Amino acid sequence: MSQPKHLTGDKAGIEEFLSRFDVFLFDCDGVLWSGDFLFPNVAETLEMLRSKGKQLVFVTNNSTKSRADYKKKFDKMGIPANTEEVFGSSYSAAVYIARILKLPGPKNKVFVLGETGIEQELDAEGVSYIGGTDPAFRRDIEPEDFTNLANGSALDPDVGIVLSGLDFHVNYLKLATAFQYLQRGAVFLATNTDSTLPMAHSLFPGAGSSGAGLVKAIGKEALSLGKPSQAMMDAVEGKFQFDRSRTCMVGDRLNTDIQFGIEGKLGGTLAVLTGVSKKEEFLAEGAPTVPMAYVDTLGDLLG
Ligand SMILES: O=C(O)[C@H](O)[C@H](O)COP(=O)(O)O
């Protein structure tokens, strides 16, 4: 495995690297921003790529926001982008449920562990759901809940899927309810399974962590529809019809973004050091996931 090229400060190297690709798939958290903090020169860099005729697609594992929510965030951050350029893990999961899995009704309702982004994308695909941000689930479990979950009277007989995403309101009642659905044969899906969430220049428990209790209890992993899942790559390619050999994945996390690009056999991958992964992880001898190139921060692409 050849060593990745460090492009920061290498104007000629940057030009040559960019010339290889027509499409750039961009991770969001950790590459464009950390929470509401926009990294330096991100808007200028995206503008430069667009001026070179490059197609940009924002491929995020953050399932708390829908594509429309991301459009609002791009606007707030002063980044020119349109809703159709966003492909989030909530949208990926909703498309999978509605167009690939296609459980026969009525047992195709979803029990959601997660936030409004999942609910909005399920609505957009006409998939019915319960749970999610419903305040009825934001309470302590009571003795009668155990009885009613165990005998099924508290369960919706039409639920055939449990979908787990980053949930800022995890509690035992939701965990117990999801567990009972899974025990009764519901399909176990996840928008993504990132262990951590880059926020406020730090790390916090991610979707994989907010869903870990359910995985431990039921004793199996969910099918993830986020990076590095190639179900997501196939869906992104299906929508944007790009040439994988002329497409580059730009990300901050080796085991999602860079692995996503490598397993997807994209023309290249570019790591950015403003998020989760550190360069030591991919420069180490025998590193399992090595990007083609890397920059210290996205704005370095301005040369
Ligand atoms: O825990 C999560 O959901 C992820 O850390 C987060 O949402 C990643 O978002 P991305 O870096 O793919 O934009």
PDB file of C-alpha atoms and ligand atoms in Angstrom:
ATOM      1  CA  MET A   1       0.000   0.000   0.000  1.00  0.00           C
ATOM      2  CA  SER A   2       1.602   3.298  -1.091  1.00  0.00           C
ATOM      3  CA  GLN A   3       1.808   6.149   1.401  1.00  0.00           C
ATOM      4  CA  PRO A   4      -0.998   8.737   1.097  1.00  0.00           C
ATOM      5  CA  LYS A   5      -0.014  12.051  -0.492  1.00  0.00           C
ATOM      6  CA  HIS A   6      -0.036  15.031   1.889  1.00  0.00           C
ATOM      7  CA  LEU A   7      -1.532  17.782  -0.297  1.00  0.00           C
ATOM      8  CA  THR A   8      -1.473  20.674   2.195  1.00  0.00           C
ATOM      9  CA  GLY A   9       0.860  23.343   0.716  1.00  0.00           C
ATOM     10  CA  ASP A  10       1.397  21.349  -2.480  1.00  0.00           C
ATOM     11  CA  LYS A  11      -0.243  23.549  -5.143  1.00  0.00           C
ATOM     12  CA  ALA A  12       0.811  21.397  -8.092  1.00  0.00           C
ATOM     13  CA  GLY A  13      -0.171  18.226  -6.249  1.00  0.00           C
ATOM     14  CA  ILE A  14      -3.611  19.674  -5.468  1.00  0.00           C
ATOM     15  CA  GLU A  15      -4.190  20.658  -9.104  1.00  0.00           C
ATOM     16  CA  GLU A  16      -3.204  17.188 -10.294  1.00  0.00           C
ATOM     17  CA  PHE A  17      -5.377  15.488  -7.659  1.00  0.00           C
ATOM     18  CA  LEU A  18      -8.475  17.571  -8.446  1.00  0.00           C
ATOM     19  CA  SER A  19      -8.041  16.993 -12.192  1.00  0.00           C
ATOM     20  CA  ARG A  20      -8.641  13.269 -11.663  1.00  0.00           C
ATOM     21  CA  PHE A  21     -12.258  13.704 -10.567  1.00  0.00           C
ATOM     22  CA  ASP A  22     -15.560  15.111 -11.849  1.00  0.00           C
ATOM     23  CA  VAL A  23     -17.575  14.318  -8.691  1.00  0.00           C
ATOM     24  CA  PHE A  24     -16.747  14.860  -5.009  1.00  0.00           C
ATOM     25  CA  LEU A  25     -18.774  13.098  -2.313  1.00  0.00           C
ATOM     26  CA  PHE A  26     -18.438  15.194   0.838  1.00  0.00           C
ATOM     27  CA  ASP A  27     -18.877  14.045   4.395  1.00  0.00           C
ATOM     28  CA  CYS A  28     -20.296  16.881   6.537  1.00  0.00           C
ATOM     29  CA  ASP A  29     -19.610  16.586  10.273  1.00  0.00           C
ATOM     30  CA  GLY A  30     -15.862  16.891  10.791  1.00  0.00           C
ATOM     31  CA  VAL A  31     -15.076  18.058   7.249  1.00  0.00           C
ATOM     32  CA  LEU A  32     -17.296  21.101   6.599  1.00  0.00           C
ATOM     33  CA  TRP A  33     -18.018  21.955  10.217  1.00  0.00           C
ATOM     34  CA  SER A  34     -17.982  20.933  13.843  1.00  0.00           C
ATOM     35  CA  GLY A  35     -21.547  21.570  15.032  1.00  0.00           C
ATOM     36  CA  ASP A  36     -22.237  25.197  14.108  1.00  0.00           C
ATOM     37  CA  PHE A  37     -18.539  26.068  13.645  1.00  0.00           C
ATOM     38  CA  LEU A  38     -17.663  26.247   9.952  1.00  0.00           C
ATOM     39  CA  PHE A  39     -14.037  25.318   9.250  1.00  0.00           C
ATOM     40  CA  PRO A  40     -11.913  27.991   7.492  1.00  0.00           C
ATOM     41  CA  ASN A  41     -12.504  28.633   3.758  1.00  0.00           C
ATOM     42  CA  VAL A  42     -15.022  25.804   3.343  1.00  0.00           C
ATOM     43  CA  ALA A  43     -17.491  27.912   1.323  1.00  0.00           C
ATOM     44  CA  GLU A  44     -14.645  29.258  -0.865  1.00  0.00           C
ATOM     45  CA  THR A  45     -13.301  25.750  -1.463  1.00  0.00           C
ATOM     46  CA  LEU A  46     -16.705  24.365  -2.506  1.00  0.00           C
ATOM     47  CA  GLU A  47     -17.182  27.402  -4.761  1.00  0.00           C
ATOM     48  CA  MET A  48     -13.740  26.783  -6.345  1.00  0.00           C
ATOM     49  CA  LEU A  49     -14.696  23.165  -7.070  1.00  0.00           C
ATOM     50  CA  ARG A  50     -18.010  24.211  -8.603  1.00  0.00           C
ATOM     51  CA  SER A  51     -16.183  26.811 -10.738  1.00  0.00           C
ATOM     52  CA  LYS A  52     -14.043  23.939 -12.073  1.00  0.00           C
ATOM     53  CA  GLY A  53     -17.251  22.161 -13.110  1.00  0.00           C
ATOM     54  CA  LYS A  54     -17.095  19.544 -10.338  1.00  0.00           C
ATOM     55  CA  GLN A  55     -20.355  17.951  -9.103  1.00  0.00           C
ATOM     56  CA  LEU A  56     -20.705  17.993  -5.291  1.00  0.00           C
ATOM     57  CA  VAL A  57     -22.806  15.528  -3.266  1.00  0.00           C
ATOM     58  CA  PHE A  58     -23.072  15.802   0.529  1.00  0.00           C
ATOM     59  CA  VAL A  59     -23.162  12.271   1.950  1.00  0.00           C
ATOM     60  CA  THR A  60     -23.715  12.436   5.714  1.00  0.00           C
ATOM     61  CA  ASN A  61     -24.322   9.747   8.313  1.00  0.00           C
ATOM     62  CA  ASN A  62     -25.997  12.275  10.583  1.00  0.00           C
ATOM     63  CA  SER A  63     -29.587  11.003  10.703  1.00  0.00           C
ATOM     64  CA  THR A  64     -30.850  13.737  13.049  1.00  0.00           C
ATOM     65  CA  LYS A  65     -31.465  16.061  10.095  1.00  0.00           C
ATOM     66  CA  SER A  66     -33.379  15.541   6.850  1.00  0.00           C
ATOM     67  CA  ARG A  67     -32.166  16.804   3.464  1.00  0.00           C
ATOM     68  CA  ALA A  68     -34.389  19.865   3.950  1.00  0.00           C
ATOM     69  CA  ASP A  69     -32.886  20.460   7.409  1.00  0.00           C
ATOM     70  CA  TYR A  70     -29.411  20.258   5.879  1.00  0.00           C
ATOM     71  CA  LYS A  71     -30.372  22.767   3.207  1.00  0.00           C
ATOM     72  CA  LYS A  72     -31.343  25.163   6.021  1.00  0.00           C
ATOM     73  CA  LYS A  73     -27.986  24.502   7.706  1.00  0.00           C
ATOM     74  CA  PHE A  74     -26.057  25.109   4.469  1.00  0.00           C
ATOM     75  CA  ASP A  75     -27.957  28.394   4.031  1.00  0.00           C
ATOM     76  CA  LYS A  76     -27.236  29.382   7.646  1.00  0.00           C
ATOM     77  CA  MET A  77     -23.538  28.574   7.138  1.00  0.00           C
ATOM     78  CA  GLY A  78     -23.398  30.606   3.926  1.00  0.00           C
ATOM     79  CA  ILE A  79     -22.629  27.557   1.796  1.00  0.00           C
ATOM     80  CA  PRO A  80     -24.348  27.476  -1.621  1.00  0.00           C
ATOM     81  CA  ALA A  81     -25.998  24.061  -1.905  1.00  0.00           C
ATOM     82  CA  ASN A  82     -29.369  22.657  -2.886  1.00  0.00           C
ATOM     83  CA  THR A  83     -31.480  20.016  -1.179  1.00  0.00           C
ATOM     84  CA  GLU A  84     -31.000  17.558  -4.033  1.00  0.00           C
ATOM     85  CA  GLU A  85     -27.227  17.562  -3.411  1.00  0.00           C
ATOM     86  CA  VAL A  86     -27.733  16.122   0.095  1.00  0.00           C
ATOM     87  CA  PHE A  87     -27.895  12.355   0.659  1.00  0.00           C
ATOM     88  CA  GLY A  88     -28.155  11.596   4.373  1.00  0.00           C
ATOM     89  CA  SER A  89     -28.392   8.276   6.197  1.00  0.00           C
ATOM     90  CA  SER A  90     -32.046   8.950   7.101  1.00  0.00           C
ATOM     91  CA  TYR A  91     -32.869   9.319   3.403  1.00  0.00           C
ATOM     92  CA  SER A  92     -30.785   6.221   2.622  1.00  0.00           C
ATOM     93  CA  ALA A  93     -32.734   4.186   5.203  1.00  0.00           C
ATOM     94  CA  ALA A  94     -36.130   5.514   4.084  1.00  0.00           C
ATOM     95  CA  VAL A  95     -35.360   4.693   0.421  1.00  0.00           C
ATOM     96  CA  TYR A  96     -34.167   1.213   1.411  1.00  0.00           C
ATOM     97  CA  ILE A  97     -37.348   0.519   3.430  1.00  0.00           C
ATOM     98  CA  ALA A  98     -39.722   1.911   0.792  1.00  0.00           C
ATOM     99  CA  ARG A  99     -38.046   0.745  -2.438  1.00  0.00           C
ATOM    100  CA  ILE A 100     -35.798  -2.231  -1.616  1.00  0.00           C
ATOM    101  CA  LEU A 101     -37.094  -3.998   1.518  1.00  0.00           C
ATOM    102  CA  LYS A 102     -40.760  -3.286   0.637  1.00  0.00           C
ATOM    103  CA  LEU A 103     -42.329  -5.409   3.413  1.00  0.00           C
ATOM    104  CA  PRO A 104     -45.946  -6.242   2.518  1.00  0.00           C
ATOM    105  CA  GLY A 105     -48.443  -4.022   4.351  1.00  0.00           C
ATOM    106  CA  PRO A 106     -49.701  -3.592   6.906  1.00  0.00           C
ATOM    107  CA  LYS A 107     -46.702  -5.048   8.831  1.00  0.00           C
ATOM    108  CA  ASN A 108     -44.332  -2.484   7.292  1.00  0.00           C
ATOM    109  CA  LYS A 109     -44.578   0.163   9.985  1.00  0.00           C
ATOM    110  CA  VAL A 110     -41.305   1.332  11.561  1.00  0.00           C
ATOM    111  CA  PHE A 111     -40.477   1.767  15.250  1.00  0.00           C
ATOM    112  CA  VAL A 112     -37.958   4.628  15.271  1.00  0.00           C
ATOM    113  CA  LEU A 113     -35.127   5.238  17.725  1.00  0.00           C
ATOM    114  CA  GLY A 114     -33.917   8.636  16.604  1.00  0.00           C
ATOM    115  CA  GLU A 115     -34.754  12.228  15.792  1.00  0.00           C
ATOM    116  CA  THR A 116     -36.826  14.271  13.368  1.00  0.00           C
ATOM    117  CA  GLY A 117     -34.493  13.692  10.399  1.00  0.00           C
ATOM    118  CA  ILE A 118     -35.580  10.060  10.257  1.00  0.00           C
ATOM    119  CA  GLU A 119     -39.259  10.938  10.644  1.00  0.00           C
ATOM    120  CA  GLN A 120     -39.155  13.531   7.841  1.00  0.00           C
ATOM    121  CA  GLU A 121     -37.496  11.144   5.382  1.00  0.00           C
ATOM    122  CA  LEU A 122     -39.868   8.285   6.230  1.00  0.00           C
ATOM    123  CA  ASP A 123     -42.764  10.702   5.640  1.00  0.00           C
ATOM    124  CA  ALA A 124     -41.225  11.695   2.281  1.00  0.00           C
ATOM    125  CA  GLU A 125     -41.147   8.030   1.240  1.00  0.00           C
ATOM    126  CA  GLY A 126     -44.675   7.365   2.550  1.00  0.00           C
ATOM    127  CA  VAL A 127     -43.462   4.952   5.239  1.00  0.00           C
ATOM    128  CA  SER A 128     -45.548   4.877   8.447  1.00  0.00           C
ATOM    129  CA  TYR A 129     -43.761   4.911  11.803  1.00  0.00           C
ATOM    130  CA  ILE A 130     -44.151   5.303  15.561  1.00  0.00           C
ATOM    131  CA  GLY A 131     -41.688   6.231  18.303  1.00  0.00           C
ATOM    132  CA  GLY A 132     -38.974   8.708  17.309  1.00  0.00           C
ATOM    133  CA  THR A 133     -39.673  12.131  18.815  1.00  0.00           C
ATOM    134  CA  ASP A 134     -43.146  11.129  20.127  1.00  0.00           C
ATOM    135  CA  PRO A 135     -43.292  12.643  23.637  1.00  0.00           C
ATOM    136  CA  ALA A 136     -45.345   9.635  24.803  1.00  0.00           C
ATOM    137  CA  PHE A 137     -42.055   7.688  24.922  1.00  0.00           C
ATOM    138  CA  ARG A 138     -40.150  10.358  26.880  1.00  0.00           C
ATOM    139  CA  ARG A 139     -40.990   9.061  30.338  1.00  0.00           C
ATOM    140  CA  ASP A 140     -39.784   6.521  32.884  1.00  0.00           C
ATOM    141  CA  ILE A 141     -40.893   2.935  32.447  1.00  0.00           C
ATOM    142  CA  GLU A 142     -43.639   1.939  34.895  1.00  0.00           C
ATOM    143  CA  PRO A 143     -44.472  -1.533  36.310  1.00  0.00           C
ATOM    144  CA  GLU A 144     -47.502  -1.884  34.036  1.00  0.00           C
ATOM    145  CA  ASP A 145     -45.282  -1.192  30.998  1.00  0.00           C
ATOM    146  CA  PHE A 146     -43.392  -4.427  31.624  1.00  0.00           C
ATOM    147  CA  THR A 147     -46.676  -6.347  31.704  1.00  0.00           C
ATOM    148  CA  ASN A 148     -48.152  -4.642  28.626  1.00  0.00           C
ATOM    149  CA  LEU A 149     -44.950  -4.977  26.585  1.00  0.00           C
ATOM    150  CA  ALA A 150     -44.578  -8.622  27.565  1.00  0.00           C
ATOM    151  CA  ASN A 151     -48.166  -9.511  26.639  1.00  0.00           C
ATOM    152  CA  GLY A 152     -48.001  -7.359  23.492  1.00  0.00           C
ATOM    153  CA  SER A 153     -50.931  -5.090  24.404  1.00  0.00           C
ATOM    154  CA  ALA A 154     -48.605  -2.034  24.349  1.00  0.00           C
ATOM    155  CA  LEU A 155     -47.195  -2.990  20.939  1.00  0.00           C
ATOM    156  CA  ASP A 156     -48.465  -1.962  17.501  1.00  0.00           C
ATOM    157  CA  PRO A 157     -49.149  -5.191  15.527  1.00  0.00           C
ATOM    158  CA  ASP A 158     -48.203  -3.421  12.258  1.00  0.00           C
ATOM    159  CA  VAL A 159     -44.599  -2.728  13.283  1.00  0.00           C
ATOM    160  CA  GLY A 160     -42.290  -4.901  11.177  1.00  0.00           C
ATOM    161  CA  ILE A 161     -39.093  -2.837  11.344  1.00  0.00           C
ATOM    162  CA  VAL A 162     -36.962  -1.258  14.087  1.00  0.00           C
ATOM    163  CA  LEU A 163     -34.806   1.590  12.747  1.00  0.00           C
ATOM    164  CA  SER A 164     -32.047   2.879  15.038  1.00  0.00           C
ATOM    165  CA  GLY A 165     -30.328   6.232  14.468  1.00  0.00           C
ATOM    166  CA  LEU A 166     -28.573   8.880  16.553  1.00  0.00           C
ATOM    167  CA  ASP A 167     -31.038   9.448  19.397  1.00  0.00           C
ATOM    168  CA  PHE A 168     -30.501  12.326  21.840  1.00  0.00           C
ATOM    169  CA  HIS A 169     -33.407  11.059  23.954  1.00  0.00           C
ATOM    170  CA  VAL A 170     -32.451   7.444  24.694  1.00  0.00           C
ATOM    171  CA  ASN A 171     -34.363   5.863  27.590  1.00  0.00           C
ATOM    172  CA  TYR A 172     -35.244   2.433  28.955  1.00  0.00           C
ATOM    173  CA  LEU A 173     -38.886   2.505  27.813  1.00  0.00           C
ATOM    174  CA  LYS A 174     -37.822   2.996  24.182  1.00  0.00           C
ATOM    175  CA  LEU A 175     -35.088   0.373  24.503  1.00  0.00           C
ATOM    176  CA  ALA A 176     -37.546  -2.147  25.995  1.00  0.00           C
ATOM    177  CA  THR A 177     -40.182  -1.436  23.337  1.00  0.00           C
ATOM    178  CA  ALA A 178     -37.708  -1.787  20.451  1.00  0.00           C
ATOM    179  CA  PHE A 179     -36.357  -4.975  22.027  1.00  0.00           C
ATOM    180  CA  GLN A 180     -39.854  -6.505  22.222  1.00  0.00           C
ATOM    181  CA  TYR A 181     -40.479  -5.722  18.532  1.00  0.00           C
ATOM    182  CA  LEU A 182     -37.166  -7.345  17.586  1.00  0.00           C
ATOM    183  CA  GLN A 183     -37.948 -10.393  19.715  1.00  0.00           C
ATOM    184  CA  ARG A 184     -41.181 -10.694  17.713  1.00  0.00           C
ATOM    185  CA  GLY A 185     -39.232 -10.795  14.431  1.00  0.00           C
ATOM    186  CA  ALA A 186     -39.032  -7.141  13.364  1.00  0.00           C
ATOM    187  CA  VAL A 187     -36.273  -6.356  10.819  1.00  0.00           C
ATOM    188  CA  PHE A 188     -33.356  -4.573  12.576  1.00  0.00           C
ATOM    189  CA  LEU A 189     -31.999  -1.586  10.612  1.00  0.00           C
ATOM    190  CA  ALA A 190     -29.714   1.325  11.491  1.00  0.00           C
ATOM    191  CA  THR A 191     -29.200   4.614   9.690  1.00  0.00           C
ATOM    192  CA  ASN A 192     -25.510   4.311  10.683  1.00  0.00           C
ATOM    193  CA  THR A 193     -23.344   2.940  13.475  1.00  0.00           C
ATOM    194  CA  ASP A 194     -20.704   5.638  14.038  1.00  0.00           C
ATOM    195  CA  SER A 195     -19.269   5.238  17.528  1.00  0.00           C
ATOM    196  CA  THR A 196     -18.768   8.976  18.016  1.00  0.00           C
ATOM    197  CA  LEU A 197     -20.190  12.287  16.870  1.00  0.00           C
ATOM    198  CA  PRO A 198     -17.725  15.152  16.222  1.00  0.00           C
ATOM    199  CA  MET A 199     -19.218  18.283  17.822  1.00  0.00           C
ATOM    200  CA  ALA A 200     -17.849  21.496  19.404  1.00  0.00           C
ATOM    201  CA  HIS A 201     -14.299  20.463  18.495  1.00  0.00           C
ATOM    202  CA  SER A 202     -14.726  17.370  20.627  1.00  0.00           C
ATOM    203  CA  LEU A 203     -16.331  13.936  20.424  1.00  0.00           C
ATOM    204  CA  PHE A 204     -19.646  12.688  21.809  1.00  0.00           C
ATOM    205  CA  PRO A 205     -21.457   9.333  21.692  1.00  0.00           C
ATOM    206  CA  GLY A 206     -22.633   8.688  18.134  1.00  0.00           C
ATOM    207  CA  ALA A 207     -25.464   6.711  16.567  1.00  0.00           C
ATOM    208  CA  GLY A 208     -23.665   3.422  17.145  1.00  0.00           C
ATOM    209  CA  SER A 209     -23.412   4.312  20.837  1.00  0.00           C
ATOM    210  CA  SER A 210     -27.003   5.456  21.301  1.00  0.00           C
ATOM    211  CA  GLY A 211     -28.102   2.154  19.732  1.00  0.00           C
ATOM    212  CA  ALA A 212     -25.541  -0.058  21.475  1.00  0.00           C
ATOM    213  CA  GLY A 213     -27.877  -1.149  24.289  1.00  0.00           C
ATOM    214  CA  LEU A 214     -30.324  -2.678  21.837  1.00  0.00           C
ATOM    215  CA  VAL A 215     -27.536  -4.517  19.955  1.00  0.00           C
ATOM    216  CA  LYS A 216     -26.226  -5.907  23.263  1.00  0.00           C
ATOM    217  CA  ALA A 217     -29.702  -6.986  24.386  1.00  0.00           C
ATOM    218  CA  ILE A 218     -30.840  -8.637  21.144  1.00  0.00           C
ATOM    219  CA  GLY A 219     -27.402 -10.114  20.446  1.00  0.00           C
ATOM    220  CA  LYS A 220     -27.067  -9.054  16.785  1.00  0.00           C
ATOM    221  CA  GLU A 221     -25.999  -6.025  14.746  1.00  0.00           C
ATOM    222  CA  ALA A 222     -28.494  -4.018  12.710  1.00  0.00           C
ATOM    223  CA  LEU A 223     -28.154  -3.742   8.919  1.00  0.00           C
ATOM    224  CA  SER A 224     -26.654  -0.270   8.549  1.00  0.00           C
ATOM    225  CA  LEU A 225     -27.745   1.936   5.624  1.00  0.00           C
ATOM    226  CA  GLY A 226     -25.067   4.580   6.298  1.00  0.00           C
ATOM    227  CA  LYS A 227     -21.359   4.811   5.391  1.00  0.00           C
ATOM    228  CA  PRO A 228     -19.455   2.516   4.876  1.00  0.00           C
ATOM    229  CA  SER A 229     -22.459   0.390   3.771  1.00  0.00           C
ATOM    230  CA  GLN A 230     -22.337  -0.178   0.011  1.00  0.00           C
ATOM    231  CA  ALA A 231     -26.151  -0.198   0.002  1.00  0.00           C
ATOM    232  CA  MET A 232     -25.747   3.549   0.536  1.00  0.00           C
ATOM    233  CA  MET A 233     -23.096   3.838  -2.226  1.00  0.00           C
ATOM    234  CA  ASP A 234     -25.378   2.001  -4.656  1.00  0.00           C
ATOM    235  CA  ALA A 235     -28.270   4.308  -3.747  1.00  0.00           C
ATOM    236  CA  VAL A 236     -26.103   7.445  -4.141  1.00  0.00           C
ATOM    237  CA  GLU A 237     -24.755   6.209  -7.500  1.00  0.00           C
ATOM    238  CA  GLY A 238     -28.284   5.273  -8.572  1.00  0.00           C
ATOM    239  CA  LYS A 239     -29.519   8.795  -7.888  1.00  0.00           C
ATOM    240  CA  PHE A 240     -26.544  10.790  -9.273  1.00  0.00           C
ATOM    241  CA  GLN A 241     -25.403   8.386 -12.015  1.00  0.00           C
ATOM    242  CA  PHE A 242     -21.707   9.201 -11.623  1.00  0.00           C
ATOM    243  CA  ASP A 243     -18.635   7.368 -12.959  1.00  0.00           C
ATOM    244  CA  ARG A 244     -17.082   5.824  -9.856  1.00  0.00           C
ATOM    245  CA  SER A 245     -13.588   6.030 -11.380  1.00  0.00           C
ATOM    246  CA  ARG A 246     -13.968   9.824 -11.652  1.00  0.00           C
ATOM    247  CA  THR A 247     -15.450  10.212  -8.168  1.00  0.00           C
ATOM    248  CA  CYS A 248     -13.636  11.060  -4.923  1.00  0.00           C
ATOM    249  CA  MET A 249     -14.886  10.583  -1.331  1.00  0.00           C
ATOM    250  CA  VAL A 250     -13.810  13.343   1.074  1.00  0.00           C
ATOM    251  CA  GLY A 251     -14.112  12.487   4.766  1.00  0.00           C
ATOM    252  CA  ASP A 252     -12.695  12.742   8.285  1.00  0.00           C
ATOM    253  CA  ARG A 253     -13.398   9.237   9.492  1.00  0.00           C
ATOM    254  CA  LEU A 254     -11.423   6.208   8.280  1.00  0.00           C
ATOM    255  CA  ASN A 255     -13.927   3.484   9.215  1.00  0.00           C
ATOM    256  CA  THR A 256     -16.887   5.219   7.572  1.00  0.00           C
ATOM    257  CA  ASP A 257     -15.956   7.809   4.945  1.00  0.00           C
ATOM    258  CA  ILE A 258     -12.635   6.473   3.619  1.00  0.00           C
ATOM    259  CA  GLN A 259     -13.689   2.818   3.889  1.00  0.00           C
ATOM    260  CA  PHE A 260     -16.918   3.789   2.046  1.00  0.00           C
ATOM    261  CA  GLY A 261     -14.893   5.201  -0.838  1.00  0.00           C
ATOM    262  CA  ILE A 262     -12.363   2.367  -0.994  1.00  0.00           C
ATOM    263  CA  GLU A 263     -14.961  -0.433  -0.807  1.00  0.00           C
ATOM    264  CA  GLY A 264     -17.045   1.465  -3.347  1.00  0.00           C
ATOM    265  CA  LYS A 265     -14.045   1.347  -5.699  1.00  0.00           C
ATOM    266  CA  LEU A 266     -14.120   5.090  -6.217  1.00  0.00           C
ATOM    267  CA  GLY A 267     -11.306   6.750  -8.155  1.00  0.00           C
ATOM    268  CA  GLY A 268      -9.931   8.237  -4.942  1.00  0.00           C
ATOM    269  CA  THR A 269     -10.340   9.177  -1.304  1.00  0.00           C
ATOM    270  CA  LEU A 270      -9.222  12.333   0.499  1.00  0.00           C
ATOM    271  CA  ALA A 271      -8.912  12.413   4.288  1.00  0.00           C
ATOM    272  CA  VAL A 272      -9.357  15.709   6.170  1.00  0.00           C
ATOM    273  CA  LEU A 273      -7.768  16.029   9.629  1.00  0.00           C
ATOM    274  CA  THR A 274     -10.374  18.307  11.265  1.00  0.00           C
ATOM    275  CA  GLY A 275     -12.647  15.514  12.491  1.00  0.00           C
ATOM    276  CA  VAL A 276     -12.402  12.069  14.045  1.00  0.00           C
ATOM    277  CA  SER A 277      -9.406  10.257  12.530  1.00  0.00           C
ATOM    278  CA  LYS A 278      -5.769  11.240  13.084  1.00  0.00           C
ATOM    279  CA  LYS A 279      -3.043  10.917  10.414  1.00  0.00           C
ATOM    280  CA  GLU A 280      -1.085   8.546  12.660  1.00  0.00           C
ATOM    281  CA  GLU A 281      -3.923   6.029  12.185  1.00  0.00           C
ATOM    282  CA  PHE A 282      -3.421   5.776   8.434  1.00  0.00           C
ATOM    283  CA  LEU A 283       0.348   6.452   8.310  1.00  0.00           C
ATOM    284  CA  ALA A 284       1.067   3.560  10.679  1.00  0.00           C
ATOM    285  CA  GLU A 285       2.680   0.444   9.200  1.00  0.00           C
ATOM    286  CA  GLY A 286      -0.032  -2.014   8.172  1.00  0.00           C
ATOM    287  CA  ALA A 287      -2.897   0.495   8.656  1.00  0.00           C
ATOM    288  CA  PRO A 288      -6.105  -1.238   7.441  1.00  0.00           C
ATOM    289  CA  THR A 289      -7.630   1.849   5.815  1.00  0.00           C
ATOM    290  CA  VAL A 290      -5.390   4.293   3.948  1.00  0.00           C
ATOM    291  CA  PRO A 291      -6.684   7.270   1.932  1.00  0.00           C
ATOM    292  CA  MET A 292      -5.151   8.203  -1.428  1.00  0.00           C
ATOM    293  CA  ALA A 293      -4.326  11.677  -0.085  1.00  0.00           C
ATOM    294  CA  TYR A 294      -4.989  13.975   2.850  1.00  0.00           C
ATOM    295  CA  VAL A 295      -5.132  17.645   3.839  1.00  0.00           C
ATOM    296  CA  ASP A 296      -4.945  19.258   7.273  1.00  0.00           C
ATOM    297  CA  THR A 297      -8.173  21.165   6.641  1.00  0.00           C
ATOM    298  CA  LEU A 298     -10.506  21.305   3.627  1.00  0.00           C
ATOM    299  CA  GLY A 299      -9.555  24.918   2.828  1.00  0.00           C
ATOM    300  CA  ASP A 300      -6.027  23.751   2.004  1.00  0.00           C
ATOM    301  CA  LEU A 301      -7.439  22.689  -1.394  1.00  0.00           C
ATOM    302  CA  LEU A 302      -7.423  26.373  -2.331  1.00  0.00           C
ATOM    303  CA  GLY A 303      -3.662  25.929  -2.620  1.00  0.00           C
TER     304      GLY A 303
HETATM  305  O1  LIG B   1     -22.981   9.515  15.258  1.00  0.00           O
HETATM  306  C1  LIG B   1     -23.289   9.940  14.154  1.00  0.00           C
HETATM  307  O2  LIG B   1     -24.435   9.879  13.701  1.00  0.00           O
HETATM  308  C2  LIG B   1     -22.174  10.485  13.294  1.00  0.00           C
HETATM  309  O3  LIG B   1     -21.073  10.830  14.057  1.00  0.00           O
HETATM  310  C3  LIG B   1     -22.441  11.751  12.552  1.00  0.00           C
HETATM  311  O4  LIG B   1     -23.702  12.005  12.350  1.00  0.00           O
HETATM  312  C4  LIG B   1     -21.549  11.699  11.321  1.00  0.00           C
HETATM  313  O5  LIG B   1     -21.982  12.561  10.357  1.00  0.00           O
HETATM  314  P1  LIG B   1     -21.061  12.693   9.020  1.00  0.00           P
HETATM  315  O6  LIG B   1     -19.640  12.864   9.521  1.00  0.00           O
HETATM  316  O7  LIG B   1     -21.233  11.435   8.227  1.00  0.00           O
HETATM  317  O8  LIG B   1     -21.583  13.943   8.328  1.00  0.00           O
END
